[in-house]
């Protein structure tokens, strides 16, 4: 049996190319290999979910209905997810769900009846990694040009792309390896495409 029950993904910059405050489903473009990586997880019975900050709602740049339309387009292109969690709050709203707080991850894990310790969060910025840590989940950072160098250097695990991050999860998760005690190294993960 897999040591991981679910993989929770950040949306923008991780599953799809980041379009700041996107309210237009026609602008959704999956990152390379996203559909194949998700299909590989689903084929093994590993649940998938999305945990996404959408502060554009609080800023008045899009509505919750706009964000839901974009989410539906993501599912049309990448297949169904077992759970969606979306934080509509801004950075100064003090909510418990906005990453780097753990609320969305804890809620999503509870919704699919998974222990957070049996979940992996894959994201592109430090807030994704920190939210996973606070929730007691594992994290893999997939840096983009928008990822700050210090976020990469302090991430417990980093992968060059989404397929590699997922492939690593499907083989031996990095935290189950003998060198897993070295944290905060931004240690790159290597693997073939899924």
PDB file of C-alpha atoms in Angstrom:
ATOM      1  CA  UNK A   1       0.000   0.000   0.000  1.00  0.00           C
ATOM      2  CA  UNK A   2       1.203   3.518  -0.795  1.00  0.00           C
ATOM      3  CA  UNK A   3       2.606   5.473   2.158  1.00  0.00           C
ATOM      4  CA  UNK A   4       0.866   8.542   0.721  1.00  0.00           C
ATOM      5  CA  UNK A   5      -2.914   8.739   0.538  1.00  0.00           C
ATOM      6  CA  UNK A   6      -3.296  12.048  -1.276  1.00  0.00           C
ATOM      7  CA  UNK A   7      -1.393  14.698  -3.182  1.00  0.00           C
ATOM      8  CA  UNK A   8      -2.640  18.259  -2.804  1.00  0.00           C
ATOM      9  CA  UNK A   9      -1.517  20.735  -5.437  1.00  0.00           C
ATOM     10  CA  UNK A  10      -1.240  24.469  -5.522  1.00  0.00           C
ATOM     11  CA  UNK A  11      -3.076  25.673  -8.637  1.00  0.00           C
ATOM     12  CA  UNK A  12      -1.339  28.702 -10.177  1.00  0.00           C
ATOM     13  CA  UNK A  13       2.287  28.140 -11.097  1.00  0.00           C
ATOM     14  CA  UNK A  14       2.085  24.455 -10.183  1.00  0.00           C
ATOM     15  CA  UNK A  15      -0.734  22.793 -12.163  1.00  0.00           C
ATOM     16  CA  UNK A  16      -1.344  25.648 -14.583  1.00  0.00           C
ATOM     17  CA  UNK A  17       0.754  28.567 -15.747  1.00  0.00           C
ATOM     18  CA  UNK A  18       0.326  31.531 -13.449  1.00  0.00           C
ATOM     19  CA  UNK A  19      -1.928  34.278 -14.783  1.00  0.00           C
ATOM     20  CA  UNK A  20      -2.180  36.814 -11.938  1.00  0.00           C
ATOM     21  CA  UNK A  21      -5.755  37.121 -10.641  1.00  0.00           C
ATOM     22  CA  UNK A  22      -7.092  35.059 -13.507  1.00  0.00           C
ATOM     23  CA  UNK A  23     -10.845  35.420 -14.033  1.00  0.00           C
ATOM     24  CA  UNK A  24     -10.856  34.024 -17.591  1.00  0.00           C
ATOM     25  CA  UNK A  25     -11.112  30.243 -18.087  1.00  0.00           C
ATOM     26  CA  UNK A  26      -9.778  30.661 -21.632  1.00  0.00           C
ATOM     27  CA  UNK A  27      -6.402  31.696 -20.196  1.00  0.00           C
ATOM     28  CA  UNK A  28      -5.894  28.405 -18.320  1.00  0.00           C
ATOM     29  CA  UNK A  29      -2.863  26.538 -19.665  1.00  0.00           C
ATOM     30  CA  UNK A  30      -1.630  23.391 -17.875  1.00  0.00           C
ATOM     31  CA  UNK A  31       2.083  23.068 -17.189  1.00  0.00           C
ATOM     32  CA  UNK A  32       3.893  20.457 -19.250  1.00  0.00           C
ATOM     33  CA  UNK A  33       3.133  16.914 -18.131  1.00  0.00           C
ATOM     34  CA  UNK A  34       0.429  17.881 -15.630  1.00  0.00           C
ATOM     35  CA  UNK A  35      -2.333  15.675 -17.065  1.00  0.00           C
ATOM     36  CA  UNK A  36      -0.075  12.635 -17.334  1.00  0.00           C
ATOM     37  CA  UNK A  37       1.235  13.122 -13.795  1.00  0.00           C
ATOM     38  CA  UNK A  38      -2.280  13.396 -12.376  1.00  0.00           C
ATOM     39  CA  UNK A  39      -3.459  10.376 -14.360  1.00  0.00           C
ATOM     40  CA  UNK A  40      -0.550   8.355 -12.942  1.00  0.00           C
ATOM     41  CA  UNK A  41      -1.637   9.217  -9.385  1.00  0.00           C
ATOM     42  CA  UNK A  42      -5.280   8.428 -10.105  1.00  0.00           C
ATOM     43  CA  UNK A  43      -4.344   5.092 -11.712  1.00  0.00           C
ATOM     44  CA  UNK A  44      -2.717   4.077  -8.421  1.00  0.00           C
ATOM     45  CA  UNK A  45      -5.719   5.103  -6.339  1.00  0.00           C
ATOM     46  CA  UNK A  46      -3.996   8.142  -4.836  1.00  0.00           C
ATOM     47  CA  UNK A  47      -6.453  10.954  -4.242  1.00  0.00           C
ATOM     48  CA  UNK A  48      -5.766  14.405  -5.642  1.00  0.00           C
ATOM     49  CA  UNK A  49      -6.809  17.854  -4.556  1.00  0.00           C
ATOM     50  CA  UNK A  50      -6.162  21.533  -5.084  1.00  0.00           C
ATOM     51  CA  UNK A  51      -5.415  24.070  -2.343  1.00  0.00           C
ATOM     52  CA  UNK A  52      -5.280  27.581  -3.785  1.00  0.00           C
ATOM     53  CA  UNK A  53      -4.998  31.119  -2.444  1.00  0.00           C
ATOM     54  CA  UNK A  54      -7.165  33.473  -4.510  1.00  0.00           C
ATOM     55  CA  UNK A  55      -6.629  36.889  -2.930  1.00  0.00           C
ATOM     56  CA  UNK A  56      -7.891  38.573  -6.095  1.00  0.00           C
ATOM     57  CA  UNK A  57     -11.379  37.935  -4.723  1.00  0.00           C
ATOM     58  CA  UNK A  58     -10.677  39.989  -1.579  1.00  0.00           C
ATOM     59  CA  UNK A  59      -8.991  42.641  -3.725  1.00  0.00           C
ATOM     60  CA  UNK A  60     -12.080  42.946  -5.951  1.00  0.00           C
ATOM     61  CA  UNK A  61     -10.217  41.807  -9.072  1.00  0.00           C
ATOM     62  CA  UNK A  62     -12.407  38.754  -9.618  1.00  0.00           C
ATOM     63  CA  UNK A  63     -15.433  37.138  -8.024  1.00  0.00           C
ATOM     64  CA  UNK A  64     -15.801  33.723  -6.398  1.00  0.00           C
ATOM     65  CA  UNK A  65     -17.901  32.768  -9.425  1.00  0.00           C
ATOM     66  CA  UNK A  66     -14.988  33.759 -11.714  1.00  0.00           C
ATOM     67  CA  UNK A  67     -12.588  31.627  -9.671  1.00  0.00           C
ATOM     68  CA  UNK A  68     -14.989  28.666  -9.770  1.00  0.00           C
ATOM     69  CA  UNK A  69     -15.213  28.972 -13.568  1.00  0.00           C
ATOM     70  CA  UNK A  70     -11.412  28.901 -13.783  1.00  0.00           C
ATOM     71  CA  UNK A  71     -11.363  25.871 -11.460  1.00  0.00           C
ATOM     72  CA  UNK A  72     -13.888  24.094 -13.686  1.00  0.00           C
ATOM     73  CA  UNK A  73     -11.654  24.755 -16.694  1.00  0.00           C
ATOM     74  CA  UNK A  74      -8.684  23.297 -14.809  1.00  0.00           C
ATOM     75  CA  UNK A  75     -10.733  20.133 -14.231  1.00  0.00           C
ATOM     76  CA  UNK A  76     -11.815  20.000 -17.877  1.00  0.00           C
ATOM     77  CA  UNK A  77      -8.159  20.019 -18.913  1.00  0.00           C
ATOM     78  CA  UNK A  78      -6.618  17.937 -16.113  1.00  0.00           C
ATOM     79  CA  UNK A  79      -9.394  15.613 -14.996  1.00  0.00           C
ATOM     80  CA  UNK A  80     -11.402  15.462 -11.773  1.00  0.00           C
ATOM     81  CA  UNK A  81      -9.945  16.231  -8.365  1.00  0.00           C
ATOM     82  CA  UNK A  82     -11.207  14.633  -5.183  1.00  0.00           C
ATOM     83  CA  UNK A  83     -11.243  17.921  -3.302  1.00  0.00           C
ATOM     84  CA  UNK A  84     -10.923  21.651  -3.953  1.00  0.00           C
ATOM     85  CA  UNK A  85     -10.053  24.194  -1.271  1.00  0.00           C
ATOM     86  CA  UNK A  86      -9.900  27.873  -2.147  1.00  0.00           C
ATOM     87  CA  UNK A  87      -9.067  30.796   0.142  1.00  0.00           C
ATOM     88  CA  UNK A  88     -10.692  34.046  -1.063  1.00  0.00           C
ATOM     89  CA  UNK A  89      -9.007  36.190   1.597  1.00  0.00           C
ATOM     90  CA  UNK A  90      -6.267  38.779   1.310  1.00  0.00           C
ATOM     91  CA  UNK A  91      -2.901  38.618   3.075  1.00  0.00           C
ATOM     92  CA  UNK A  92      -4.013  40.974   5.867  1.00  0.00           C
ATOM     93  CA  UNK A  93      -7.383  39.344   6.565  1.00  0.00           C
ATOM     94  CA  UNK A  94      -6.014  37.062   9.286  1.00  0.00           C
ATOM     95  CA  UNK A  95      -7.877  33.976   8.099  1.00  0.00           C
ATOM     96  CA  UNK A  96      -6.755  30.482   9.087  1.00  0.00           C
ATOM     97  CA  UNK A  97      -7.026  29.069   5.581  1.00  0.00           C
ATOM     98  CA  UNK A  98      -4.694  31.280   3.558  1.00  0.00           C
ATOM     99  CA  UNK A  99      -1.337  29.643   2.936  1.00  0.00           C
ATOM    100  CA  UNK A 100       1.151  29.668   4.679  1.00  0.00           C
ATOM    101  CA  UNK A 101      -1.425  28.875   7.369  1.00  0.00           C
ATOM    102  CA  UNK A 102      -2.475  25.213   7.367  1.00  0.00           C
ATOM    103  CA  UNK A 103      -6.274  25.589   7.275  1.00  0.00           C
ATOM    104  CA  UNK A 104      -6.888  24.587   3.650  1.00  0.00           C
ATOM    105  CA  UNK A 105      -4.613  21.576   3.865  1.00  0.00           C
ATOM    106  CA  UNK A 106      -6.216  20.371   7.081  1.00  0.00           C
ATOM    107  CA  UNK A 107      -9.701  20.908   5.649  1.00  0.00           C
ATOM    108  CA  UNK A 108      -8.873  19.164   2.351  1.00  0.00           C
ATOM    109  CA  UNK A 109      -7.284  16.198   4.146  1.00  0.00           C
ATOM    110  CA  UNK A 110     -10.316  15.900   6.420  1.00  0.00           C
ATOM    111  CA  UNK A 111     -12.694  16.123   3.500  1.00  0.00           C
ATOM    112  CA  UNK A 112     -11.089  13.094   1.825  1.00  0.00           C
ATOM    113  CA  UNK A 113     -10.551  11.337   5.177  1.00  0.00           C
ATOM    114  CA  UNK A 114      -6.768  11.357   4.980  1.00  0.00           C
ATOM    115  CA  UNK A 115      -4.345  11.985   7.790  1.00  0.00           C
ATOM    116  CA  UNK A 116      -2.323  15.117   6.902  1.00  0.00           C
ATOM    117  CA  UNK A 117       0.830  13.111   7.660  1.00  0.00           C
ATOM    118  CA  UNK A 118      -0.132  10.848   4.750  1.00  0.00           C
ATOM    119  CA  UNK A 119      -0.485  13.774   2.324  1.00  0.00           C
ATOM    120  CA  UNK A 120       1.991  15.517   0.053  1.00  0.00           C
ATOM    121  CA  UNK A 121       1.618  19.160  -0.918  1.00  0.00           C
ATOM    122  CA  UNK A 122       3.221  20.201  -4.202  1.00  0.00           C
ATOM    123  CA  UNK A 123       3.600  23.918  -4.811  1.00  0.00           C
ATOM    124  CA  UNK A 124       5.809  26.588  -6.305  1.00  0.00           C
ATOM    125  CA  UNK A 125       6.434  28.983  -3.406  1.00  0.00           C
ATOM    126  CA  UNK A 126       7.488  28.920   0.219  1.00  0.00           C
ATOM    127  CA  UNK A 127       3.932  29.509   1.457  1.00  0.00           C
ATOM    128  CA  UNK A 128       2.944  26.109   0.025  1.00  0.00           C
ATOM    129  CA  UNK A 129       5.836  24.407   1.807  1.00  0.00           C
ATOM    130  CA  UNK A 130       5.178  26.225   5.083  1.00  0.00           C
ATOM    131  CA  UNK A 131       1.457  25.412   5.021  1.00  0.00           C
ATOM    132  CA  UNK A 132       2.305  21.737   4.515  1.00  0.00           C
ATOM    133  CA  UNK A 133       4.775  21.818   7.410  1.00  0.00           C
ATOM    134  CA  UNK A 134       2.273  23.471   9.743  1.00  0.00           C
ATOM    135  CA  UNK A 135      -0.379  20.914   8.784  1.00  0.00           C
ATOM    136  CA  UNK A 136       1.973  17.997   9.386  1.00  0.00           C
ATOM    137  CA  UNK A 137       2.049  17.071   5.676  1.00  0.00           C
ATOM    138  CA  UNK A 138       5.033  16.513   3.390  1.00  0.00           C
ATOM    139  CA  UNK A 139       6.012  19.126   0.810  1.00  0.00           C
ATOM    140  CA  UNK A 140       7.755  19.198  -2.538  1.00  0.00           C
ATOM    141  CA  UNK A 141       8.628  22.568  -4.070  1.00  0.00           C
ATOM    142  CA  UNK A 142       8.599  22.922  -7.858  1.00  0.00           C
ATOM    143  CA  UNK A 143      10.317  26.276  -8.386  1.00  0.00           C
ATOM    144  CA  UNK A 144       9.289  28.680 -11.142  1.00  0.00           C
ATOM    145  CA  UNK A 145      10.926  31.970 -12.161  1.00  0.00           C
ATOM    146  CA  UNK A 146       8.736  33.596  -9.483  1.00  0.00           C
ATOM    147  CA  UNK A 147      10.083  31.397  -6.675  1.00  0.00           C
ATOM    148  CA  UNK A 148      12.532  33.265  -4.455  1.00  0.00           C
ATOM    149  CA  UNK A 149      15.989  31.644  -4.088  1.00  0.00           C
ATOM    150  CA  UNK A 150      15.623  31.421  -0.307  1.00  0.00           C
ATOM    151  CA  UNK A 151      12.353  29.494  -0.751  1.00  0.00           C
ATOM    152  CA  UNK A 152      14.183  26.926  -2.853  1.00  0.00           C
ATOM    153  CA  UNK A 153      17.180  26.715  -0.531  1.00  0.00           C
ATOM    154  CA  UNK A 154      15.037  26.137   2.572  1.00  0.00           C
ATOM    155  CA  UNK A 155      12.553  23.699   1.006  1.00  0.00           C
ATOM    156  CA  UNK A 156      12.926  20.179   2.399  1.00  0.00           C
ATOM    157  CA  UNK A 157      12.533  18.748  -1.117  1.00  0.00           C
ATOM    158  CA  UNK A 158      12.540  20.361  -4.549  1.00  0.00           C
ATOM    159  CA  UNK A 159      11.866  18.991  -8.019  1.00  0.00           C
ATOM    160  CA  UNK A 160      12.655  20.594 -11.375  1.00  0.00           C
ATOM    161  CA  UNK A 161       9.128  20.039 -12.703  1.00  0.00           C
ATOM    162  CA  UNK A 162       5.730  18.619 -11.830  1.00  0.00           C
ATOM    163  CA  UNK A 163       6.188  15.198 -13.482  1.00  0.00           C
ATOM    164  CA  UNK A 164       9.422  14.651 -11.535  1.00  0.00           C
ATOM    165  CA  UNK A 165       7.746  15.627  -8.257  1.00  0.00           C
ATOM    166  CA  UNK A 166       4.908  13.178  -8.901  1.00  0.00           C
ATOM    167  CA  UNK A 167       7.209  10.415 -10.140  1.00  0.00           C
ATOM    168  CA  UNK A 168       9.245  10.780  -6.949  1.00  0.00           C
ATOM    169  CA  UNK A 169       6.059  10.339  -4.950  1.00  0.00           C
ATOM    170  CA  UNK A 170       5.200   7.234  -6.948  1.00  0.00           C
ATOM    171  CA  UNK A 171       8.551   5.573  -6.354  1.00  0.00           C
ATOM    172  CA  UNK A 172      10.284   6.098  -3.016  1.00  0.00           C
ATOM    173  CA  UNK A 173       9.158   9.331  -1.384  1.00  0.00           C
ATOM    174  CA  UNK A 174      12.200  11.440  -0.459  1.00  0.00           C
ATOM    175  CA  UNK A 175      11.321  11.391   3.245  1.00  0.00           C
ATOM    176  CA  UNK A 176      11.555   7.569   3.209  1.00  0.00           C
ATOM    177  CA  UNK A 177      15.114   7.614   1.870  1.00  0.00           C
ATOM    178  CA  UNK A 178      18.188   7.113   4.068  1.00  0.00           C
ATOM    179  CA  UNK A 179      19.303  10.750   3.558  1.00  0.00           C
ATOM    180  CA  UNK A 180      15.894  12.160   4.526  1.00  0.00           C
ATOM    181  CA  UNK A 181      17.238  13.638   7.750  1.00  0.00           C
ATOM    182  CA  UNK A 182      18.954  16.497   5.889  1.00  0.00           C
ATOM    183  CA  UNK A 183      16.231  19.130   5.788  1.00  0.00           C
ATOM    184  CA  UNK A 184      16.267  22.655   4.490  1.00  0.00           C
ATOM    185  CA  UNK A 185      18.697  21.852   1.701  1.00  0.00           C
ATOM    186  CA  UNK A 186      16.385  22.390  -1.231  1.00  0.00           C
ATOM    187  CA  UNK A 187      17.767  19.041  -2.298  1.00  0.00           C
ATOM    188  CA  UNK A 188      16.777  18.402  -5.887  1.00  0.00           C
ATOM    189  CA  UNK A 189      14.794  15.324  -6.718  1.00  0.00           C
ATOM    190  CA  UNK A 190      15.541  13.400  -9.842  1.00  0.00           C
ATOM    191  CA  UNK A 191      13.279  11.115 -11.746  1.00  0.00           C
ATOM    192  CA  UNK A 192      11.962  10.382 -15.154  1.00  0.00           C
ATOM    193  CA  UNK A 193       8.799  11.869 -16.512  1.00  0.00           C
ATOM    194  CA  UNK A 194       5.579  10.125 -15.596  1.00  0.00           C
TER     195      UNK A 194
END
